Short mmCIF file of C-alpha atoms and ligand atoms in Angstrom, two decimals:
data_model
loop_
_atom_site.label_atom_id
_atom_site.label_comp_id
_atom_site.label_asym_id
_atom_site.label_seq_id
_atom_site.Cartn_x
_atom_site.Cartn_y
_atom_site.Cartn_z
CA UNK A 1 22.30 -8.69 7.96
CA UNK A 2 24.27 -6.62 10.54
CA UNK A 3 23.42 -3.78 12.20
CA UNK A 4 25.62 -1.49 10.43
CA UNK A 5 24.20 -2.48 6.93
CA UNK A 6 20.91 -2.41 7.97
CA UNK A 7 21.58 1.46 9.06
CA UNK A 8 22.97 2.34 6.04
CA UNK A 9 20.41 1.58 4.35
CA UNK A 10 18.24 3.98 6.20
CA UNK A 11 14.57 3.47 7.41
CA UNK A 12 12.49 4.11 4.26
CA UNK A 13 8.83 2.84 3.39
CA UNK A 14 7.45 2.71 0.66
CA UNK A 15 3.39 3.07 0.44
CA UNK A 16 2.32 2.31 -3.20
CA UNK A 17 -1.38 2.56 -4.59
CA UNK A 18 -3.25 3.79 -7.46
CA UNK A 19 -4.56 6.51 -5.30
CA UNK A 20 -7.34 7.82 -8.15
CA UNK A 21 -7.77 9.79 -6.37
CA UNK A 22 -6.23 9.79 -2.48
CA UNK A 23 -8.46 9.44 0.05
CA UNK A 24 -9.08 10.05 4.01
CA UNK A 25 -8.06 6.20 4.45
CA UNK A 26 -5.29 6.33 2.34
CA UNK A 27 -3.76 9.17 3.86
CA UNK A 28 -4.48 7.24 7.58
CA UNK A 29 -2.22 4.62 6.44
CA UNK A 30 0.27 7.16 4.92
CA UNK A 31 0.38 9.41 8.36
CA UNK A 32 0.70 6.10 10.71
CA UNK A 33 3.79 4.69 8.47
CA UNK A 34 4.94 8.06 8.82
CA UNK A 35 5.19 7.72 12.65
CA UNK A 36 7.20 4.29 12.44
CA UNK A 37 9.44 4.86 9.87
CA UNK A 38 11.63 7.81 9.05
CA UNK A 39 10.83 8.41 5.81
CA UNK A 40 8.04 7.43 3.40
CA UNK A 41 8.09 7.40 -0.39
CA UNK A 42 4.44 7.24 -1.69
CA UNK A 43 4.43 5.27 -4.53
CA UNK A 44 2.35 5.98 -7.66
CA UNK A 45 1.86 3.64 -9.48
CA UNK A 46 1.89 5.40 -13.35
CA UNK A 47 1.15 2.10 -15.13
CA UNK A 48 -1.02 -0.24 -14.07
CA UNK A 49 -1.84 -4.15 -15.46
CA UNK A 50 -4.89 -4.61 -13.21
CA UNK A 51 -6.66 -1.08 -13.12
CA UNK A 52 -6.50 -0.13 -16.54
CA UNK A 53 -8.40 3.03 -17.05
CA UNK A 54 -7.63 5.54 -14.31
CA UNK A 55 -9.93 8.95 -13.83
CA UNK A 56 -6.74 11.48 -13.11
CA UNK A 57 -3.17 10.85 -14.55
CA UNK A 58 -0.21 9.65 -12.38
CA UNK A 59 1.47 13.29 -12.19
CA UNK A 60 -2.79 14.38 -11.31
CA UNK A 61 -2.99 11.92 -8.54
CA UNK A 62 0.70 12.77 -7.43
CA UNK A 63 -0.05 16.17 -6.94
CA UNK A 64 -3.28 15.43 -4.92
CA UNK A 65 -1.36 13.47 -2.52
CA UNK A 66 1.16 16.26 -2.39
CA UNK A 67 -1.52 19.29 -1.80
CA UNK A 68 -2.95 16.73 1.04
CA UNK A 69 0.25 15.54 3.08
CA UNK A 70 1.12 19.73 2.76
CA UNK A 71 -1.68 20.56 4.42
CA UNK A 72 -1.47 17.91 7.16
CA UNK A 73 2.29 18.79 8.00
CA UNK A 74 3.77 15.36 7.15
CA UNK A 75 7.37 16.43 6.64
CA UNK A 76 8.98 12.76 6.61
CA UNK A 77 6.58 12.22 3.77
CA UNK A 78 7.25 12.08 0.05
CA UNK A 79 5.45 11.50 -3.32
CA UNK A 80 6.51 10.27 -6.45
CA UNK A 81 5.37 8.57 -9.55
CA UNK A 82 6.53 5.21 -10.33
CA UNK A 83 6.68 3.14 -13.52
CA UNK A 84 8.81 0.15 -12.85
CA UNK A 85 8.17 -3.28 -10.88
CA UNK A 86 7.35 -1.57 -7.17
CA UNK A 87 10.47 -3.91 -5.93
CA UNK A 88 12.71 -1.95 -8.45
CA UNK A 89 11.29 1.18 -6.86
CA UNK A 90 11.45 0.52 -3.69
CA UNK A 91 15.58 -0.94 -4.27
CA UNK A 92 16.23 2.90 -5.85
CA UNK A 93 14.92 4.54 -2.45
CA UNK A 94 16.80 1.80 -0.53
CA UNK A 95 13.45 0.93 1.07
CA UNK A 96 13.39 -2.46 2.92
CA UNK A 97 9.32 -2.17 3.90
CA UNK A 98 6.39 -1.83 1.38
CA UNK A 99 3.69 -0.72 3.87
CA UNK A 100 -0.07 -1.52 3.12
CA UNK A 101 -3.60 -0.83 4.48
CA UNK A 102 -5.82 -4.22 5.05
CA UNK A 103 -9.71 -3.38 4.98
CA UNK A 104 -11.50 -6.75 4.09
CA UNK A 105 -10.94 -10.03 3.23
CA UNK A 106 -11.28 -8.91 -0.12
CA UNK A 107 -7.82 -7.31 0.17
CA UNK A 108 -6.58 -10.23 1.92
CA UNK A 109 -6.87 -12.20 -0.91
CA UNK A 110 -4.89 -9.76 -3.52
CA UNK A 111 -2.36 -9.31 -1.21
CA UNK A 112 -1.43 -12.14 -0.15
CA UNK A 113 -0.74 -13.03 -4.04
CA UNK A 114 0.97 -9.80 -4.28
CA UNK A 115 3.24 -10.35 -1.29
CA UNK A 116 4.24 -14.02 -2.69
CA UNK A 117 5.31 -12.31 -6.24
CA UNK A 118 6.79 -9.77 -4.61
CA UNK A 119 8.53 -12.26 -2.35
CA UNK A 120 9.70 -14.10 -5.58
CA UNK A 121 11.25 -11.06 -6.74
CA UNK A 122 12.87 -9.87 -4.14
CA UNK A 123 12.77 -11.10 -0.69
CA UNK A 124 15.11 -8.52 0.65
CA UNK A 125 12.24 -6.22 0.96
CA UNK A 126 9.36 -7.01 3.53
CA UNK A 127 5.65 -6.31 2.91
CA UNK A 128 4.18 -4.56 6.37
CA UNK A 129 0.52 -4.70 6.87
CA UNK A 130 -1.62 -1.87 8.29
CA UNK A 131 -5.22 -2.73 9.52
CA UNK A 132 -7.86 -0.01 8.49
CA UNK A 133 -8.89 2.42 11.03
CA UNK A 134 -12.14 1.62 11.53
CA UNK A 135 -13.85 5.05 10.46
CA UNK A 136 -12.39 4.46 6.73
CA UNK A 137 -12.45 0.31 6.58
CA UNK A 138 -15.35 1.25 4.03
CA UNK A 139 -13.61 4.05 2.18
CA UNK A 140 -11.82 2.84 -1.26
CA UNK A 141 -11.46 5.07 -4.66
CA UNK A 142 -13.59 3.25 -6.24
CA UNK A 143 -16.76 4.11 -4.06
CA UNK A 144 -15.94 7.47 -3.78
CA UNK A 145 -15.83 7.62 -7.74
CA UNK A 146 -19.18 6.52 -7.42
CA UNK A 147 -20.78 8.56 -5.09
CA UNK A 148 -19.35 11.59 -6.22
CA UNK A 149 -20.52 10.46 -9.71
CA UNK A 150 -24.00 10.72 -8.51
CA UNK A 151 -23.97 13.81 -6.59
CA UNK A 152 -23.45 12.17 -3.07
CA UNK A 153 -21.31 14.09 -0.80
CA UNK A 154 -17.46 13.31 -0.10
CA UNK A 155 -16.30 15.94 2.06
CA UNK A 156 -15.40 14.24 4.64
CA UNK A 157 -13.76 10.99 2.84
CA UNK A 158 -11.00 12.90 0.64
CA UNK A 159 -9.20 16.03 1.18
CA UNK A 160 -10.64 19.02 -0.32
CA UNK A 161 -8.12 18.85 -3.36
CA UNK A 162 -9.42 15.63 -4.79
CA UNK A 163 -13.02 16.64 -3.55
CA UNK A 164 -12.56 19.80 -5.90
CA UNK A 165 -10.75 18.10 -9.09
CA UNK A 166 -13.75 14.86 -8.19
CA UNK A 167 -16.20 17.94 -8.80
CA UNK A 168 -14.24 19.34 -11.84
CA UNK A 169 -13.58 16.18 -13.49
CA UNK A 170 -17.13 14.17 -13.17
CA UNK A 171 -18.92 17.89 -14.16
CA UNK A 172 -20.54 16.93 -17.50
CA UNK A 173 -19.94 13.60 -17.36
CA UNK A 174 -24.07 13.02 -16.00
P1 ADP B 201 -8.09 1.52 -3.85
O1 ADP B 201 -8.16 1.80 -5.32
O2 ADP B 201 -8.55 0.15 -3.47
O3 ADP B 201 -8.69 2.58 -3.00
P2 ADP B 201 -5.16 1.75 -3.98
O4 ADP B 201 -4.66 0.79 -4.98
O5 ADP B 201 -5.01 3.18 -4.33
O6 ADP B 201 -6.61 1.46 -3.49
O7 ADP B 201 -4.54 1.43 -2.57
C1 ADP B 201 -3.31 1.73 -2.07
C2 ADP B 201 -3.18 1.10 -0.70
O8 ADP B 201 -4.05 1.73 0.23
C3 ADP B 201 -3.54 -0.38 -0.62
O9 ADP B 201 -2.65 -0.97 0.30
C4 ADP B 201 -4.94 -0.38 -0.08
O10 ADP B 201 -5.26 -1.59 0.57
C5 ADP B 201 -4.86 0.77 0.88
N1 ADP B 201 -6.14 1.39 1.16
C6 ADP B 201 -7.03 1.88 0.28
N2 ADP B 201 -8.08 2.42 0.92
C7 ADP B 201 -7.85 2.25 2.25
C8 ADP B 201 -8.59 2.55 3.44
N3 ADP B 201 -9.79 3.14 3.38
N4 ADP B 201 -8.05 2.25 4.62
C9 ADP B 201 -6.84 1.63 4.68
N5 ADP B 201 -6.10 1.29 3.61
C10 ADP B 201 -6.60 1.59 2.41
#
């Protein structure tokens, strides 16, 4: 590919997830692809094979993600809810880079399937890798769901948004 095609194209990245709800880490990866490329599209994903129930909808968790990258200035930084195969999405942004976080060999394992189907489909656009800072290389959604479920506190591993609607949501649920 030339220079001039790969320009007009732009420099997009795409950062898909669940993200029920966002979290610290999450937002890590989402603030360090912001520094590399000039514009990120956070995908949502609204309809998931693999995680089947979710505890907020996709517009819910959108709008968490939104509240948080407000508050933390990102201005290269956008959200949106997605519905389609992610290379689909990330064609209609003219993204060439699907940027990921990598905590444990755990993830190592789904994504290296994931990058060789989403190779299959489309090798036009390149999956990026991220490492986990070390502070959240423990953090996932999950967990939090847990914790939070019991009472534990999560201040400081999701923005106060998603610690409130965490609170909200899980209230009655003991
Ligand atoms: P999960 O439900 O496992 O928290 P998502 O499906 O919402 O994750 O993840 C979206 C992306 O964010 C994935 O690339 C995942 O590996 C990454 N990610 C999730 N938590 C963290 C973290 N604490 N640090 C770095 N990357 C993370």
């Amino acid at each position: 590919m030339n220079s001039e095609t790969t320009a007009g194209r732009g420099n997009v990245a795409i950062c898909p997830g669940s993200y029920d709800p966002v979290t610290n880490g999450h937002l890590d990866i989402i603030a360090r692809t912001a520094t590399i490329f000039d514009k990120v599209v956070v995908g949502v994903a609204g309809r998931t094979v693999r995680k089947q129930q979710t505890l907020f909808t996709a517009e819910e968790r959108a709008e968490l993600i939104e509240a948080a990258i407000a508050d933390r200035g990102l201005e290269n930084v956008e959200v949106e809810v997605f519905r389609n195969l992610l290379v689909d999405f990330a064609r209609s942004h003219g993204a060439r880079a699907v940027v990921k976080g990598l905590r444990a060999i755990s993830d190592f394992e789904y994504e290296l399937e994931m990058n060789q189907i989403n190779r299959r489909l489309a090798d036009d656009i390149e999956s990026v890798y991220l490492f986990a800072s070390p502070e959240y290389s423990f953090l996932s959604s999950t967990g939090v769901k847990e914790m939070a479920t019991f009472g534990a506190d999560i201040s400081e591993l999701v923005p106060a948004a998603a610690a409130t609607a965490l609170a909200e949501r899980l209230a009655g649920t003991n």
